[in-house]
Amino acid sequence: SVTLASRNDFSRFYDFKLNDVPVLTLPTARTDVLVVGGGTAGSVAAYAAASEQAEVILTDMNSVLGGTGTIGGVHSYWFGLTQGFTRLVDQQMDHLENWLRQQRKSFPWETGRSWNPSIKAFALQKWLREQSVPILFNSLCVGVIKEHNQIKGALFATEKGPLIIQSDVTIDATGDGDLACFAGADYTYGSQQDRFTMWSSLAQYSQAGQYRGGVFTTNVDIGDVFDCTRYLLVNRRRGPETCFDHGSYLTTRESRHIQGDYTVTFRDVLMMKTYPDTVAVGFSNFDPKGKSDQDEIYVGVIPSQQRFSLPLRAFIPSGLEGLLVTGKAISATHDALPIIRMQSDVQEQGGMCGLAAAWCVRQNKKIRDLDILAFQKKLVAIGSLPETVLETESRKSEASLPSLADVIKQLQVRAEWTQTDLDPGYVLDEPLPVWRILNASRSEAVPLLVKAYETASDQAAKLDVARLLAWHRHDTGASFLAEYLKQTLDSREGLPVREGSLQWSQLYPDQGVMTELTYDLNLLSRTDHPAVVPLVNELVHRIVTAERDYHDEKTCLFSLIDSIARIAEARKRPELIPALKQLLRLPEILSEKVACQNDFDLDLVRERLAMLKLLLARALASYHVSFGFEVLEDLTQDRRGIIAKSAADCLYRLSAKRVFLPQPV
């Protein structure tokens, strides 16, 4: 039996019974909008809902607000737009910072700004208290109240025991999609292919209250308490001598991607796709901080600073009612998230969700039935959306774009593929022509490209078109591309080196950065040209005989080995098996130490090598070679949860054998 509580009344109780025998009595509260998570998105969501006169309760598992942007150690906007709700947040910080005479870090682009994490946490708390929003700290969500597919609240573990909060609309702002996960929503953890995520971090401080800067470490499985504990223990020992202290909050750049009514893809972002239900816009460069999986990245397509749009459907978990997901767990792919995750843009997305929740309560409507045009007009009025959103369903109609034939005639391709070396103040307002060619259908693009190849005016233009044909898996021009690769390799000894910019890149894999030769090899491998195997064998020979330095920014060695494994797994050419075995037997990769039985292995490179071991073993096992299966079996014992679970996934996928992973004591 259930006794319903009045709004915000913590004196009422739920009385749980099993076969009429009392089991548990829990205190309960009632509100219009429940926001779970008071971080970057959640704090703003609570404010936005309260500003629309909805009754709101905000909970957070920590004892301060702000999440990643405070106790997570992030102390500045990277890219992103400063508008709407973000402008309101900044005004709160401005007031306190000016009063305390705090100096800010300067940035080479307009939207950059820094803050003191403690000041931001206090500013958010003050801001919400002025809106009379109850804030419940140290309240960890451990379940949801669900009736059929309707979410009606959540269950919390607090320092004083369990607590239930009922709500009309619930916002999952945990950043990891915890509520949606508890409710049974489908999700992908990190990359759909191997679970790898962008690097997580633990804040490091050079002195009390002063964040030390970008600290990027490794993967962690936030759904696994053993792996989270391992991560915290290891990363508390990774600070340099100048590290005064560590934070307490494990900051994940990426974890679960909750499946929504629409999933935003890398290609959507690349092509600046707009939607009839656009409710959020943003601006960023491609900033993955980890290993990418998108085919375009492997051939050198690295976006510049550009604008993007997000539809309301990406915030609504598929099959559930009464729940919105905001923050980095929205419905987006692994390689779309690096562009849409910036702090200022996530604040804006949180504010939008709070506003939508309040509108649904006031109008007694389901989220999917929201009057989207009226809602967009409201967002335009408060400065969260540009007026152009209201103009048409798709602001860039096909009729206004040049024809694909005209685009191909004016090719200046290779310089446009990789956009990592642009001035930080540069803004791309529409998709580059080459990206349109890459995203065109084969039936439309190939005839035009074949004609362009046959009429190319010089060797450079011919090579550009050959690359595009290879992308579309067409063999015309493949021999020319293969010969170019062979000549490039023959012209120098040792490993290939990167000639382009490295301005945003750190320890690989990072930012999609590879050598130009690796990009071209990945392109050629999309065709059936026989030169792929000897080229791979030559590169493997050079890798085996070289003095390998995985810190070397120019050779991008991780990405070269990763690409070879990827090519072998995709092409299924038995002639590539010896190359995979050679790489897998490299002492630094096969070494027993890579299995990380020591919880306190602090070497970041060794964790990267464990990733390579997994990728090579997976490729070898795809040929049903026993050595590959043996290595995967070994990796299921790895203490790092992502490595172990990805290896177990591979074994099940390739052999239908379930592997039960041991839990450490």
XYZ file of C-alpha atoms in Angstrom, residues 137-548:
412
model
C 23.052 16.909 -0.785
C 24.641 13.488 -0.204
C 21.606 11.829 -1.807
C 22.540 9.028 -4.190
C 19.856 7.829 -6.596
C 19.629 4.021 -6.458
C 16.364 3.357 -8.278
C 13.260 4.769 -9.929
C 9.527 4.643 -9.284
C 8.005 3.261 -12.448
C 4.446 2.407 -13.407
C 4.378 0.616 -16.753
C 6.606 2.919 -18.833
C 5.896 6.074 -16.776
C 8.613 7.364 -14.446
C 7.027 8.800 -11.312
C 10.020 9.569 -9.143
C 13.169 8.063 -7.724
C 14.608 6.254 -4.712
C 17.623 7.685 -2.885
C 20.161 6.435 -0.397
C 20.976 9.220 2.059
C 23.200 9.426 5.125
C 20.094 8.923 7.263
C 18.546 6.106 5.240
C 16.401 5.606 2.113
C 14.173 8.355 0.719
C 11.558 8.405 -2.046
C 10.699 11.505 -4.036
C 7.637 11.457 -6.280
C 7.431 13.746 -9.293
C 5.379 14.511 -12.371
C 8.479 14.915 -14.530
C 11.967 13.696 -13.654
C 15.218 14.969 -15.152
C 18.174 12.587 -15.180
C 21.121 14.970 -14.861
C 23.466 12.400 -13.321
C 25.708 12.667 -16.388
C 25.785 8.882 -16.610
C 22.117 8.206 -17.348
C 21.654 6.416 -14.013
C 17.877 6.875 -13.785
C 17.273 5.866 -17.397
C 19.471 2.823 -16.800
C 17.536 1.868 -13.646
C 14.298 2.272 -15.627
C 15.470 -0.256 -18.222
C 16.404 2.093 -21.067
C 18.743 0.733 -23.698
C 22.199 2.276 -23.716
C 25.691 1.929 -25.108
C 28.703 2.309 -22.860
C 31.292 4.465 -24.611
C 32.066 3.168 -28.076
C 29.611 0.603 -29.376
C 32.538 -1.350 -30.799
C 34.728 -1.789 -27.724
C 33.328 0.241 -24.766
C 36.312 2.624 -24.857
C 35.398 6.090 -23.644
C 37.023 9.474 -23.617
C 39.499 9.756 -20.766
C 38.167 10.309 -17.289
C 40.028 12.421 -14.765
C 40.499 13.141 -11.090
C 41.091 16.776 -10.242
C 44.645 17.744 -9.315
C 45.505 20.965 -7.492
C 48.803 22.865 -7.493
C 47.737 24.633 -4.293
C 44.589 24.907 -2.224
C 41.685 25.813 -4.528
C 43.857 26.099 -7.651
C 43.300 23.493 -10.359
C 46.528 22.284 -11.991
C 45.227 21.962 -15.557
C 44.236 19.313 -18.092
C 44.733 15.880 -16.541
C 43.676 13.122 -18.925
C 44.184 9.535 -17.833
C 42.247 6.432 -18.872
C 38.908 4.634 -19.120
C 36.747 3.692 -16.170
C 33.467 1.771 -15.869
C 31.215 3.869 -13.637
C 28.715 0.990 -13.415
C 31.325 -1.184 -11.684
C 32.157 -0.219 -8.087
C 35.350 -2.297 -8.190
C 36.617 -0.500 -11.279
C 35.694 2.917 -9.865
C 37.638 2.110 -6.698
C 40.635 0.932 -8.731
C 40.530 4.126 -10.766
C 40.467 6.367 -7.691
C 43.303 4.505 -5.984
C 45.491 4.641 -9.090
C 44.833 8.257 -9.993
C 45.488 9.544 -6.496
C 49.042 8.349 -7.106
C 49.453 9.847 -10.574
C 50.024 13.437 -9.594
C 53.510 14.917 -10.097
C 55.619 16.363 -7.293
C 53.946 19.729 -7.886
C 50.518 18.217 -7.137
C 49.319 19.686 -3.838
C 46.221 17.496 -3.566
C 43.614 15.490 -5.489
C 39.884 16.001 -5.745
C 37.320 13.473 -4.538
C 35.001 13.394 -7.560
C 35.644 10.964 -10.410
C 34.983 13.022 -13.554
C 33.993 10.989 -16.609
C 33.972 12.739 -19.948
C 31.862 9.878 -21.276
C 30.077 6.815 -19.956
C 26.582 5.666 -20.971
C 24.788 6.883 -24.091
C 21.071 6.447 -23.352
C 19.139 5.460 -26.464
C 16.628 8.191 -27.213
C 13.908 8.751 -29.778
C 16.721 10.090 -31.982
C 20.466 9.411 -31.798
C 22.767 12.250 -32.846
C 25.630 10.919 -34.972
C 29.051 12.227 -35.916
C 27.797 12.799 -39.458
C 24.846 14.824 -38.151
C 27.260 17.110 -36.350
C 29.736 17.200 -39.235
C 27.022 18.236 -41.685
C 25.481 20.699 -39.190
C 22.134 18.961 -39.466
C 19.093 20.895 -38.285
C 15.812 19.412 -37.004
C 12.153 20.392 -36.822
C 12.439 19.970 -33.044
C 15.777 21.746 -32.547
C 15.920 22.839 -28.911
C 19.645 23.387 -28.348
C 22.572 24.718 -30.330
C 26.263 24.831 -29.518
C 29.747 25.397 -30.803
C 32.972 23.408 -30.444
C 35.952 21.835 -32.095
C 36.324 18.038 -32.271
C 37.758 17.307 -28.817
C 37.537 13.566 -28.100
C 40.389 13.061 -25.596
C 40.565 9.369 -26.384
C 40.212 6.785 -29.133
C 37.733 7.464 -31.946
C 35.873 4.813 -33.930
C 34.252 6.751 -36.764
C 35.392 5.760 -40.270
C 35.807 9.404 -41.247
C 38.300 9.984 -38.424
C 40.468 7.109 -39.642
C 40.825 8.744 -43.051
C 41.681 12.168 -41.653
C 38.374 14.018 -41.353
C 38.894 16.117 -38.205
C 36.286 18.886 -37.843
C 37.150 22.465 -36.983
C 35.284 24.760 -34.603
C 31.690 24.633 -35.798
C 28.087 25.043 -34.750
C 25.668 22.171 -34.156
C 21.995 21.603 -33.311
C 20.288 19.052 -31.072
C 16.673 17.808 -31.288
C 14.378 17.352 -28.296
C 14.093 13.665 -29.254
C 17.745 13.111 -28.259
C 16.845 14.009 -24.643
C 13.857 11.609 -24.402
C 14.731 7.965 -23.551
C 13.130 5.586 -26.000
C 10.101 3.770 -24.588
C 9.849 5.814 -21.371
C 7.512 8.638 -20.325
C 8.014 11.368 -17.760
C 11.815 11.337 -18.010
C 14.334 13.641 -19.692
C 18.056 12.885 -19.863
C 20.483 15.781 -20.005
C 24.243 16.113 -19.811
C 26.740 13.830 -21.499
C 24.407 10.785 -21.368
C 22.022 12.130 -24.032
C 21.343 10.009 -27.092
C 24.488 10.537 -29.163
C 27.205 8.313 -30.547
C 30.720 7.993 -29.167
C 32.199 10.307 -31.808
C 29.360 12.860 -31.769
C 29.768 13.515 -28.047
C 33.220 15.215 -28.250
C 31.643 18.176 -30.059
C 28.433 18.520 -28.037
C 29.846 18.120 -24.503
C 31.302 21.570 -23.756
C 30.456 23.037 -20.339
C 28.638 26.152 -21.549
C 26.593 24.157 -24.090
C 25.721 21.454 -21.532
C 24.500 24.186 -19.151
C 22.251 25.421 -21.944
C 20.956 21.896 -22.597
C 20.165 21.486 -18.906
C 18.247 24.763 -18.830
C 16.234 23.671 -21.856
C 15.264 20.397 -20.124
C 14.199 22.228 -16.968
C 12.059 24.573 -19.024
C 10.493 21.664 -20.965
C 9.710 19.796 -17.732
C 7.978 22.845 -16.223
C 5.933 23.394 -19.390
C 4.773 19.778 -19.367
C 3.678 20.040 -15.724
C 1.863 23.337 -16.274
C 0.094 22.138 -19.418
C -0.437 18.590 -18.112
C 1.171 17.182 -21.251
C 3.582 14.380 -21.981
C 7.039 15.464 -23.062
C 6.514 14.062 -26.560
C 3.318 16.148 -26.901
C 5.027 19.456 -26.150
C 4.066 22.280 -28.548
C 7.515 22.424 -30.107
C 7.020 25.667 -32.036
C 5.792 27.557 -28.961
C 8.635 26.058 -26.938
C 11.207 27.108 -29.538
C 9.792 30.651 -29.477
C 10.294 30.719 -25.712
C 13.913 29.578 -26.103
C 14.478 32.266 -28.736
C 12.972 34.898 -26.437
C 15.372 34.070 -23.588
C 18.366 33.932 -25.928
C 18.983 30.172 -25.898
C 18.168 29.685 -29.591
C 18.754 31.880 -32.644
C 15.685 33.145 -34.508
C 16.761 31.185 -37.591
C 15.471 28.029 -35.862
C 11.940 29.326 -36.456
C 12.373 30.008 -40.164
C 12.084 26.564 -41.746
C 12.269 22.923 -40.848
C 15.676 22.806 -42.485
C 17.433 26.144 -42.776
C 19.826 24.832 -45.422
C 17.507 23.612 -48.149
C 18.979 21.470 -50.888
C 17.954 24.087 -53.445
C 20.201 26.698 -51.843
C 23.302 24.489 -52.014
C 25.551 24.158 -55.064
C 25.153 20.897 -56.945
C 27.471 18.022 -56.111
C 28.918 18.270 -59.625
C 29.874 21.913 -59.030
C 31.399 21.027 -55.663
C 33.571 18.326 -57.255
C 34.698 20.679 -60.033
C 36.084 23.103 -57.446
C 37.947 20.532 -55.371
C 40.745 21.650 -53.082
C 40.434 18.601 -50.971
C 43.261 17.394 -48.793
C 43.784 20.755 -47.111
C 40.155 20.642 -45.959
C 39.988 17.127 -44.542
C 41.886 17.827 -41.320
C 41.027 21.062 -39.523
C 43.205 20.793 -36.407
C 45.545 23.696 -37.126
C 43.041 26.534 -37.509
C 43.098 29.677 -35.395
C 40.987 29.099 -32.236
C 38.862 32.118 -33.138
C 37.822 30.573 -36.464
C 34.149 29.631 -36.827
C 32.847 27.325 -39.548
C 29.292 28.347 -40.437
C 28.462 25.669 -43.001
C 29.798 22.206 -43.903
C 32.921 22.095 -46.038
C 32.376 20.944 -49.638
C 34.574 17.862 -49.176
C 32.411 16.712 -46.272
C 29.390 16.881 -48.526
C 31.175 14.659 -51.061
C 32.087 12.160 -48.354
C 28.476 12.002 -47.153
C 26.926 11.731 -50.637
C 25.558 8.392 -51.804
C 27.860 6.204 -53.898
C 25.399 6.226 -56.776
C 25.499 10.026 -56.908
C 29.168 10.632 -56.118
C 31.087 7.876 -57.920
C 30.174 8.740 -61.562
C 31.080 12.381 -60.966
C 34.323 11.469 -59.216
C 35.369 9.011 -61.939
C 34.901 11.762 -64.504
C 36.873 14.201 -62.331
C 39.669 11.635 -61.955
C 39.911 11.114 -65.709
C 40.084 14.862 -66.352
C 42.298 15.850 -63.399
C 44.686 18.651 -64.391
C 47.682 17.522 -62.320
C 48.942 14.760 -60.044
C 47.842 16.474 -56.828
C 44.274 16.879 -58.067
C 44.277 13.274 -59.271
C 45.401 12.082 -55.850
C 42.660 14.092 -54.144
C 39.973 12.482 -56.311
C 41.530 9.014 -55.873
C 41.161 9.424 -52.105
C 37.482 10.321 -52.455
C 36.867 7.361 -54.754
C 38.574 5.072 -52.244
C 36.306 6.461 -49.512
C 33.323 5.435 -51.634
C 34.899 1.947 -52.018
C 35.530 2.346 -55.757
C 38.664 0.935 -57.363
C 39.194 3.694 -59.915
C 42.266 5.553 -58.725
C 43.210 2.858 -56.192
C 46.370 1.904 -58.102
C 47.429 5.551 -58.224
C 46.871 5.879 -54.464
C 48.733 2.609 -53.810
C 51.716 3.763 -55.864
C 51.764 7.061 -54.000
C 51.839 5.190 -50.680
C 54.654 2.918 -51.858
C 56.741 5.853 -53.060
C 56.151 7.700 -49.788
C 57.339 4.698 -47.787
C 60.334 4.074 -50.067
C 61.423 7.701 -49.791
C 62.257 7.394 -46.099
C 63.508 4.799 -43.656
C 61.831 3.841 -40.424
C 58.334 4.731 -39.326
C 56.153 7.295 -41.106
C 55.867 10.657 -39.364
C 53.112 13.233 -39.152
C 53.659 16.472 -41.047
C 50.506 18.308 -39.980
C 49.496 20.133 -36.816
C 49.588 18.621 -33.323
C 48.236 21.661 -31.492
C 45.430 19.981 -29.516
C 46.907 16.491 -29.199
C 48.326 14.762 -26.122
C 49.387 11.154 -25.414
C 47.839 8.962 -28.128
C 45.226 7.954 -28.952
C 43.901 11.493 -28.861
C 42.074 13.923 -31.156
C 42.017 11.434 -34.063
C 45.609 12.409 -34.888
C 47.543 9.966 -37.105
C 50.253 10.260 -39.736
C 49.064 11.275 -43.187
C 50.294 7.936 -44.537
C 48.104 6.096 -42.009
C 45.059 8.053 -43.172
C 45.824 7.117 -46.799
C 46.403 3.458 -45.903
C 42.991 3.381 -44.212
C 41.484 4.897 -47.360
C 43.139 2.348 -49.654
C 41.944 -0.493 -47.429
C 38.351 0.447 -48.274
C 39.020 -0.810 -51.814
C 39.912 -4.321 -53.017
C 43.367 -3.318 -54.190
C 45.979 -6.100 -53.603
C 48.662 -3.595 -52.538
C 47.110 -3.291 -49.065
C 48.679 -6.544 -47.802
C 52.311 -5.799 -48.862
C 51.996 -2.237 -47.568
C 50.775 -3.512 -44.197
C 53.557 -6.108 -44.092
C 56.174 -3.444 -44.817
C 54.848 -1.227 -42.040
C 54.759 -4.130 -39.582
C 58.379 -4.949 -40.447
C 59.353 -1.352 -39.723
C 57.427 -1.342 -36.457
C 59.050 -4.594 -35.295
C 62.584 -3.417 -36.160
C 62.215 0.180 -34.927
C 63.042 1.663 -31.548
C 59.427 2.087 -30.546
